[in-house]
mmCIF file of C-alpha atoms and ligand atoms in Angstrom:
data_model
loop_
_atom_site.group_PDB
_atom_site.id
_atom_site.type_symbol
_atom_site.label_atom_id
_atom_site.label_comp_id
_atom_site.label_asym_id
_atom_site.label_seq_id
_atom_site.Cartn_x
_atom_site.Cartn_y
_atom_site.Cartn_z
ATOM 1 C CA MET F 1 6.613 31.239 -15.328
ATOM 2 C CA SER F 2 4.925 33.333 -17.995
ATOM 3 C CA ARG F 3 8.109 33.111 -20.088
ATOM 4 C CA ARG F 4 7.514 29.429 -20.612
ATOM 5 C CA ARG F 5 5.101 27.884 -23.017
ATOM 6 C CA GLN F 6 2.159 26.315 -21.243
ATOM 7 C CA ILE F 7 1.302 22.934 -22.694
ATOM 8 C CA TYR F 8 -1.711 22.026 -20.617
ATOM 9 C CA GLU F 9 -3.627 23.098 -17.535
ATOM 10 C CA GLY F 10 -5.260 20.330 -15.569
ATOM 11 C CA LYS F 11 -7.282 20.344 -12.360
ATOM 12 C CA ALA F 12 -4.317 20.263 -9.980
ATOM 13 C CA LYS F 13 -1.296 20.889 -12.190
ATOM 14 C CA ILE F 14 -0.034 23.016 -15.047
ATOM 15 C CA LEU F 15 2.412 21.573 -17.548
ATOM 16 C CA TYR F 16 5.031 23.777 -19.167
ATOM 17 C CA GLU F 17 7.537 23.026 -21.865
ATOM 18 C CA GLY F 18 10.779 21.854 -20.240
ATOM 19 C CA PRO F 19 14.275 23.276 -20.814
ATOM 20 C CA GLU F 20 15.322 20.395 -23.090
ATOM 21 C CA PRO F 21 13.365 18.466 -25.708
ATOM 22 C CA GLY F 22 11.539 15.552 -24.165
ATOM 23 C CA THR F 23 11.139 17.267 -20.797
ATOM 24 C CA ILE F 24 8.188 18.932 -19.131
ATOM 25 C CA ILE F 25 7.777 21.039 -16.006
ATOM 26 C CA GLN F 26 4.918 20.066 -13.708
ATOM 27 C CA TYR F 27 3.636 22.986 -11.617
ATOM 28 C CA PHE F 28 1.542 21.926 -8.604
ATOM 29 C CA LYS F 29 -1.441 24.191 -7.882
ATOM 30 C CA ASP F 30 -3.435 24.579 -4.676
ATOM 31 C CA ASP F 31 -6.655 24.053 -6.640
ATOM 32 C CA ALA F 32 -8.741 21.100 -5.591
ATOM 33 C CA THR F 33 -11.650 19.543 -7.449
ATOM 34 C CA ALA F 34 -13.917 16.633 -6.691
ATOM 35 C CA PHE F 35 -16.793 14.761 -8.294
ATOM 36 C CA ASN F 36 -15.474 15.294 -11.809
ATOM 37 C CA ALA F 37 -14.818 19.002 -11.093
ATOM 38 C CA GLU F 38 -18.390 19.740 -9.921
ATOM 39 C CA LYS F 39 -16.904 20.818 -6.595
ATOM 40 C CA LYS F 40 -14.059 23.317 -6.733
ATOM 41 C CA GLY F 41 -11.892 24.937 -4.091
ATOM 42 C CA THR F 42 -8.353 25.431 -2.910
ATOM 43 C CA ILE F 43 -6.317 23.751 -0.234
ATOM 44 C CA ASN F 44 -3.699 26.165 1.065
ATOM 45 C CA GLY F 45 -0.168 24.964 0.447
ATOM 46 C CA LYS F 46 -1.312 21.727 -1.204
ATOM 47 C CA GLY F 47 0.842 22.269 -4.295
ATOM 48 C CA VAL F 48 4.007 22.684 -2.251
ATOM 49 C CA ILE F 49 3.265 19.596 -0.165
ATOM 50 C CA ASN F 50 2.204 17.386 -3.079
ATOM 51 C CA ASN F 51 5.301 18.359 -5.060
ATOM 52 C CA ARG F 52 7.459 17.261 -2.140
ATOM 53 C CA ILE F 53 5.501 14.086 -1.307
ATOM 54 C CA SER F 54 5.428 12.976 -4.931
ATOM 55 C CA GLU F 55 9.152 13.670 -5.335
ATOM 56 C CA HIS F 56 9.875 11.545 -2.281
ATOM 57 C CA ILE F 57 7.716 8.593 -3.306
ATOM 58 C CA PHE F 58 8.888 8.573 -6.942
ATOM 59 C CA THR F 59 12.514 8.740 -5.779
ATOM 60 C CA LEU F 60 12.068 5.799 -3.406
ATOM 61 C CA LEU F 61 10.199 3.828 -6.067
ATOM 62 C CA GLY F 62 13.148 4.492 -8.396
ATOM 63 C CA HIS F 63 15.407 2.886 -5.818
ATOM 64 C CA ILE F 64 13.376 -0.332 -5.990
ATOM 65 C CA GLY F 65 13.437 -0.360 -9.773
ATOM 66 C CA ILE F 66 10.151 1.307 -10.728
ATOM 67 C CA PRO F 67 10.907 3.553 -13.722
ATOM 68 C CA SER F 68 9.109 6.895 -13.677
ATOM 69 C CA HIS F 69 8.967 10.213 -15.463
ATOM 70 C CA PHE F 70 10.412 12.050 -12.445
ATOM 71 C CA ILE F 71 13.780 13.730 -13.083
ATOM 72 C CA ARG F 72 14.157 16.245 -10.254
ATOM 73 C CA ARG F 73 12.317 18.812 -8.184
ATOM 74 C CA LEU F 74 13.093 22.343 -9.380
ATOM 75 C CA ASN F 75 11.579 24.455 -6.625
ATOM 76 C CA MET F 76 8.707 24.505 -4.142
ATOM 77 C CA ARG F 77 5.987 23.997 -6.724
ATOM 78 C CA GLU F 78 7.708 22.568 -9.769
ATOM 79 C CA GLN F 79 9.380 19.400 -10.883
ATOM 80 C CA LEU F 80 11.110 18.411 -14.096
ATOM 81 C CA VAL F 81 9.759 15.231 -15.670
ATOM 82 C CA LYS F 82 10.204 13.227 -18.846
ATOM 83 C CA GLN F 83 7.627 13.811 -21.527
ATOM 84 C CA VAL F 84 5.517 10.720 -22.045
ATOM 85 C CA GLU F 85 2.375 9.775 -23.887
ATOM 86 C CA ILE F 86 -0.116 9.211 -21.115
ATOM 87 C CA VAL F 87 -1.938 5.871 -21.275
ATOM 88 C CA PRO F 88 -5.618 6.897 -21.047
ATOM 89 C CA ILE F 89 -6.279 4.595 -18.100
ATOM 90 C CA GLU F 90 -6.431 5.445 -14.403
ATOM 91 C CA VAL F 91 -5.248 2.488 -12.388
ATOM 92 C CA ILE F 92 -6.969 2.249 -9.015
ATOM 93 C CA VAL F 93 -5.271 0.072 -6.422
ATOM 94 C CA ARG F 94 -7.361 -0.926 -3.406
ATOM 95 C CA ASN F 95 -6.502 -2.571 -0.104
ATOM 96 C CA VAL F 96 -9.588 -1.556 1.877
ATOM 97 C CA ALA F 97 -13.112 -0.870 0.582
ATOM 98 C CA ALA F 98 -13.958 2.833 0.252
ATOM 99 C CA GLY F 99 -15.353 5.429 -2.118
ATOM 100 C CA SER F 100 -16.835 4.282 -5.402
ATOM 101 C CA LEU F 101 -16.179 0.587 -4.674
ATOM 102 C CA SER F 102 -18.206 0.745 -1.474
ATOM 103 C CA LYS F 103 -20.990 2.621 -3.220
ATOM 104 C CA ARG F 104 -21.074 0.391 -6.298
ATOM 105 C CA LEU F 105 -21.038 -2.935 -4.477
ATOM 106 C CA GLY F 106 -22.554 -2.002 -1.124
ATOM 107 C CA ILE F 107 -19.447 -2.920 0.863
ATOM 108 C CA GLU F 108 -19.025 -0.962 4.058
ATOM 109 C CA GLU F 109 -16.187 1.564 3.956
ATOM 110 C CA GLY F 110 -13.205 0.296 5.911
ATOM 111 C CA THR F 111 -13.740 -3.386 5.140
ATOM 112 C CA PRO F 112 -10.313 -4.904 4.417
ATOM 113 C CA LEU F 113 -10.195 -6.625 1.031
ATOM 114 C CA PRO F 114 -9.042 -10.277 0.952
ATOM 115 C CA HIS F 115 -6.394 -9.254 -1.553
ATOM 116 C CA THR F 116 -5.304 -6.165 -3.438
ATOM 117 C CA LEU F 117 -7.784 -5.172 -6.103
ATOM 118 C CA LEU F 118 -6.821 -3.422 -9.334
ATOM 119 C CA GLU F 119 -9.456 -1.463 -11.213
ATOM 120 C CA TYR F 120 -9.165 0.494 -14.439
ATOM 121 C CA CYS F 121 -11.001 3.660 -15.432
ATOM 122 C CA TYR F 122 -10.985 5.168 -18.894
ATOM 123 C CA LYS F 123 -9.615 8.704 -18.660
ATOM 124 C CA ASP F 124 -12.364 10.845 -20.122
ATOM 125 C CA ASP F 125 -13.736 13.771 -18.117
ATOM 126 C CA ALA F 126 -16.812 14.099 -20.332
ATOM 127 C CA LEU F 127 -17.735 10.498 -19.521
ATOM 128 C CA GLY F 128 -16.751 10.824 -15.838
ATOM 129 C CA ASP F 129 -13.799 8.399 -16.084
ATOM 130 C CA PRO F 130 -15.907 5.222 -16.338
ATOM 131 C CA LEU F 131 -14.788 1.911 -14.878
ATOM 132 C CA VAL F 132 -13.696 -0.436 -17.658
ATOM 133 C CA ALA F 133 -12.533 -4.034 -17.913
ATOM 134 C CA GLU F 134 -9.218 -5.155 -19.393
ATOM 135 C CA GLU F 135 -11.290 -6.446 -22.329
ATOM 136 C CA HIS F 136 -12.413 -2.879 -23.113
ATOM 137 C CA ILE F 137 -8.818 -1.664 -22.926
ATOM 138 C CA ALA F 138 -7.737 -4.332 -25.420
ATOM 139 C CA CYS F 139 -10.834 -3.967 -27.605
ATOM 140 C CA PHE F 140 -10.449 -0.217 -28.058
ATOM 141 C CA GLY F 141 -6.644 -0.317 -28.185
ATOM 142 C CA TRP F 142 -6.066 2.015 -25.201
ATOM 143 C CA ALA F 143 -3.113 -0.155 -24.189
ATOM 144 C CA THR F 144 -1.696 -3.428 -25.473
ATOM 145 C CA GLN F 145 -1.893 -6.608 -23.446
ATOM 146 C CA GLU F 146 1.875 -6.440 -22.959
ATOM 147 C CA GLU F 147 1.605 -2.876 -21.645
ATOM 148 C CA MET F 148 -1.185 -3.921 -19.281
ATOM 149 C CA GLN F 149 1.028 -6.683 -17.905
ATOM 150 C CA ASP F 150 3.764 -4.133 -17.167
ATOM 151 C CA ILE F 151 1.231 -1.710 -15.674
ATOM 152 C CA SER F 152 -0.421 -4.250 -13.389
ATOM 153 C CA ALA F 153 2.911 -5.726 -12.230
ATOM 154 C CA MET F 154 4.226 -2.246 -11.423
ATOM 155 C CA ALA F 155 1.000 -1.245 -9.670
ATOM 156 C CA ILE F 156 1.243 -4.259 -7.345
ATOM 157 C CA ARG F 157 4.908 -3.550 -6.537
ATOM 158 C CA ILE F 158 4.146 0.124 -5.937
ATOM 159 C CA ASN F 159 1.312 -0.846 -3.605
ATOM 160 C CA ASP F 160 3.474 -3.268 -1.620
ATOM 161 C CA PHE F 161 6.135 -0.627 -1.208
ATOM 162 C CA MET F 162 3.785 2.218 -0.359
ATOM 163 C CA ALA F 163 1.598 0.211 2.003
ATOM 164 C CA GLY F 164 4.718 -0.698 3.986
ATOM 165 C CA MET F 165 6.112 2.811 3.900
ATOM 166 C CA PHE F 166 2.866 4.359 5.149
ATOM 167 C CA ALA F 167 2.316 1.645 7.775
ATOM 168 C CA GLY F 168 5.721 2.601 9.184
ATOM 169 C CA ILE F 169 4.434 6.107 9.881
ATOM 170 C CA GLY F 170 1.066 5.051 11.260
ATOM 171 C CA ILE F 171 -0.943 5.465 8.066
ATOM 172 C CA LYS F 172 -3.206 2.913 6.392
ATOM 173 C CA LEU F 173 -3.010 2.990 2.576
ATOM 174 C CA VAL F 174 -6.673 2.379 1.719
ATOM 175 C CA ASP F 175 -6.526 2.980 -2.033
ATOM 176 C CA PHE F 176 -4.828 5.155 -4.616
ATOM 177 C CA LYS F 177 -4.715 6.080 -8.263
ATOM 178 C CA LEU F 178 -1.779 5.697 -10.650
ATOM 179 C CA GLU F 179 -1.163 6.882 -14.168
ATOM 180 C CA PHE F 180 1.387 5.501 -16.578
ATOM 181 C CA GLY F 181 2.941 6.803 -19.767
ATOM 182 C CA ARG F 182 4.840 5.601 -22.819
ATOM 183 C CA LEU F 183 8.422 6.762 -23.078
ATOM 184 C CA PHE F 184 9.512 6.616 -26.699
ATOM 185 C CA ASP F 185 12.943 5.607 -27.893
ATOM 186 C CA GLY F 186 12.797 5.641 -31.684
ATOM 187 C CA ASP F 187 10.049 3.270 -32.763
ATOM 188 C CA PHE F 188 9.948 1.553 -29.389
ATOM 189 C CA SER F 189 8.232 2.638 -26.233
ATOM 190 C CA ARG F 190 8.235 1.412 -22.678
ATOM 191 C CA ILE F 191 5.820 1.965 -19.852
ATOM 192 C CA ILE F 192 6.876 4.179 -16.965
ATOM 193 C CA LEU F 193 5.049 5.602 -13.968
ATOM 194 C CA ALA F 194 3.838 9.182 -14.563
ATOM 195 C CA ASP F 195 1.638 11.923 -13.025
ATOM 196 C CA GLU F 196 1.984 12.209 -9.234
ATOM 197 C CA ILE F 197 1.435 10.270 -6.017
ATOM 198 C CA SER F 198 0.065 12.487 -3.248
ATOM 199 C CA PRO F 199 -2.870 12.739 -0.816
ATOM 200 C CA ASP F 200 -4.899 14.078 -3.782
ATOM 201 C CA GLY F 201 -5.028 10.605 -5.295
ATOM 202 C CA CYS F 202 -4.671 8.353 -2.262
ATOM 203 C CA ARG F 203 -6.918 7.465 0.644
ATOM 204 C CA LEU F 204 -4.744 7.647 3.743
ATOM 205 C CA TRP F 205 -6.226 6.870 7.142
ATOM 206 C CA ASP F 206 -4.560 7.093 10.513
ATOM 207 C CA ILE F 207 -3.866 3.476 11.511
ATOM 208 C CA GLU F 208 -5.191 3.894 15.055
ATOM 209 C CA THR F 209 -8.149 6.227 14.624
ATOM 210 C CA ASN F 210 -9.052 5.867 10.910
ATOM 211 C CA GLU F 211 -8.993 9.653 10.702
ATOM 212 C CA LYS F 212 -8.848 10.693 7.057
ATOM 213 C CA LEU F 213 -5.608 12.379 5.992
ATOM 214 C CA ASP F 214 -6.392 12.959 2.316
ATOM 215 C CA LYS F 215 -8.640 14.684 -0.210
ATOM 216 C CA ASP F 216 -11.762 13.043 1.226
ATOM 217 C CA ARG F 217 -11.638 15.815 3.856
ATOM 218 C CA PHE F 218 -12.311 18.237 0.995
ATOM 219 C CA ARG F 219 -14.679 15.959 -0.970
ATOM 220 C CA ARG F 220 -16.838 15.332 2.101
ATOM 221 C CA ASP F 221 -16.599 18.818 3.654
ATOM 222 C CA LEU F 222 -14.873 17.497 6.768
ATOM 223 C CA GLY F 223 -12.583 20.528 7.057
ATOM 224 C CA GLY F 224 -8.927 20.503 8.090
ATOM 225 C CA GLU F 225 -7.717 19.404 4.659
ATOM 226 C CA ALA F 226 -4.627 21.650 4.623
ATOM 227 C CA GLU F 227 -3.658 20.339 8.068
ATOM 228 C CA ALA F 228 -4.185 16.739 6.958
ATOM 229 C CA TYR F 229 -1.830 17.131 3.980
ATOM 230 C CA GLN F 230 0.709 18.773 6.293
ATOM 231 C CA GLU F 231 0.381 15.920 8.760
ATOM 232 C CA VAL F 232 1.187 13.352 6.068
ATOM 233 C CA ALA F 233 4.258 15.362 4.986
ATOM 234 C CA ARG F 234 5.294 15.783 8.607
ATOM 235 C CA ARG F 235 5.053 12.064 9.346
ATOM 236 C CA MET F 236 7.057 11.385 6.175
ATOM 237 C CA GLY F 237 9.747 13.670 7.589
ATOM 238 C CA LEU F 238 9.766 15.849 4.489
ATOM 239 C CA PHE F 239 10.020 19.249 6.082
ATOM 240 C CA PRO F 240 12.317 20.289 8.888
ATOM 241 C CA GLU F 241 10.674 19.777 12.289
ATOM 242 C CA ASP F 242 7.917 22.390 12.642
ATOM 243 C CA GLY F 243 9.187 23.906 9.394
ATOM 244 C CA ILE F 244 6.167 23.382 7.169
ATOM 245 C CA SER F 245 4.505 26.664 8.071
ATOM 246 C CA GLU F 246 7.747 28.550 7.382
ATOM 247 C CA VAL F 247 8.007 26.951 3.958
ATOM 248 C CA LEU F 248 4.353 27.711 3.211
ATOM 249 C CA ASP F 249 4.752 31.327 4.401
ATOM 250 C CA LEU F 250 7.689 31.734 2.054
ATOM 251 C CA ASP F 251 5.597 30.269 -0.747
ATOM 252 C CA SER F 252 2.683 32.672 -0.187
ATOM 253 C CA GLU F 253 5.138 35.592 0.022
ATOM 254 C CA ARG F 254 6.535 34.604 -3.357
ATOM 255 C CA LYS F 255 3.071 34.122 -4.786
ATOM 256 C CA LYS F 256 2.078 37.618 -3.624
ATOM 257 C CA ARG F 257 5.107 39.027 -5.332
ATOM 258 C CA GLY F 258 4.030 37.148 -8.450
ATOM 259 C CA LYS F 259 7.100 34.955 -8.683
HETATM 260 N N1 UDP P 301 -8.870 8.828 -7.592
HETATM 261 C C1 UDP P 301 -8.179 9.875 -8.174
HETATM 262 N N2 UDP P 301 -8.702 10.468 -9.283
HETATM 263 C C2 UDP P 301 -9.871 10.082 -9.846
HETATM 264 C C3 UDP P 301 -10.573 9.020 -9.228
HETATM 265 C C4 UDP P 301 -10.045 8.425 -8.113
HETATM 266 O O1 UDP P 301 -7.105 10.242 -7.726
HETATM 267 O O2 UDP P 301 -10.276 10.655 -10.867
HETATM 268 C C5 UDP P 301 -8.322 8.176 -6.390
HETATM 269 C C6 UDP P 301 -9.069 8.577 -5.141
HETATM 270 O O3 UDP P 301 -8.414 9.632 -4.484
HETATM 271 C C7 UDP P 301 -9.018 7.316 -4.308
HETATM 272 C C8 UDP P 301 -8.919 6.184 -5.325
HETATM 273 O O4 UDP P 301 -8.478 6.786 -6.531
HETATM 274 O O5 UDP P 301 -7.852 7.304 -3.521
HETATM 275 C C9 UDP P 301 -10.213 5.466 -5.532
HETATM 276 O O6 UDP P 301 -11.227 6.385 -5.821
HETATM 277 P P1 UDP P 301 -12.736 5.937 -6.024
HETATM 278 O O7 UDP P 301 -12.806 5.086 -7.260
HETATM 279 O O8 UDP P 301 -13.218 5.335 -4.773
HETATM 280 O O9 UDP P 301 -13.505 7.256 -6.410
HETATM 281 P P2 UDP P 301 -14.040 8.451 -5.515
HETATM 282 O O10 UDP P 301 -14.791 7.874 -4.379
HETATM 283 O O11 UDP P 301 -12.808 9.188 -5.110
HETATM 284 O O12 UDP P 301 -14.885 9.205 -6.493
#
């Protein structure tokens, strides 16, 4: 890994220069942060699981015509993606009230929303990713109106697909965060899905018990976060039956050997 040029280190991922121009390698770390990085920790094996979950979801979304930056998974912790210019907006898709929405508007967590709600936050750590309206996005030129139409249409399709997929494995998709990027072709660019989709950026509750199977276990000190991520991957059928611990053992072996 040290041979490659590091482009950026984020909270949960490191980006390296890819093997060909226009490509990037995303390395998934075990590091976890919450509350704008005020709380820091690690979730054992998270990087391996998120790499696999995100690969799976992006691949399926590709099959239903959602373009994304995903090219292929390279190994346990890395995937090759297309280089894009990230739109500085986090798109939050909500089906059930939770988190900041519940706090802001006093709506009890778990209340189903009458219809899917899209929210936008301006990506700026120093400002704490503030909630913004589409008018702010247009006013400050963060994305054009045309780009926002593509983004919102894709977000709704992604939600419909993911809500169904998770319901099929006994998981309620409460809310999640998406990021999009501009893929340039000469002077033109088009919007594609970027970043990752994993339990780091989704609220996933067991359909029967409402048990949390996502990063809220870490944010709220509930414990069992590594097991929750594994449970999601297991229900998605992403690792051979009972094989997750073997894969994670192999990963920690390799890490110890500094590979
Ligand atoms: N989210 C995220 N990154 C952020 C903010 C939110 O991935 O910087 C995800 C979060 O995991 C949840 C959804 O977006 O699934 C909605 O989060 P919310 O606005 O409720 O904020 P939170 O309560 O997580 O601070």
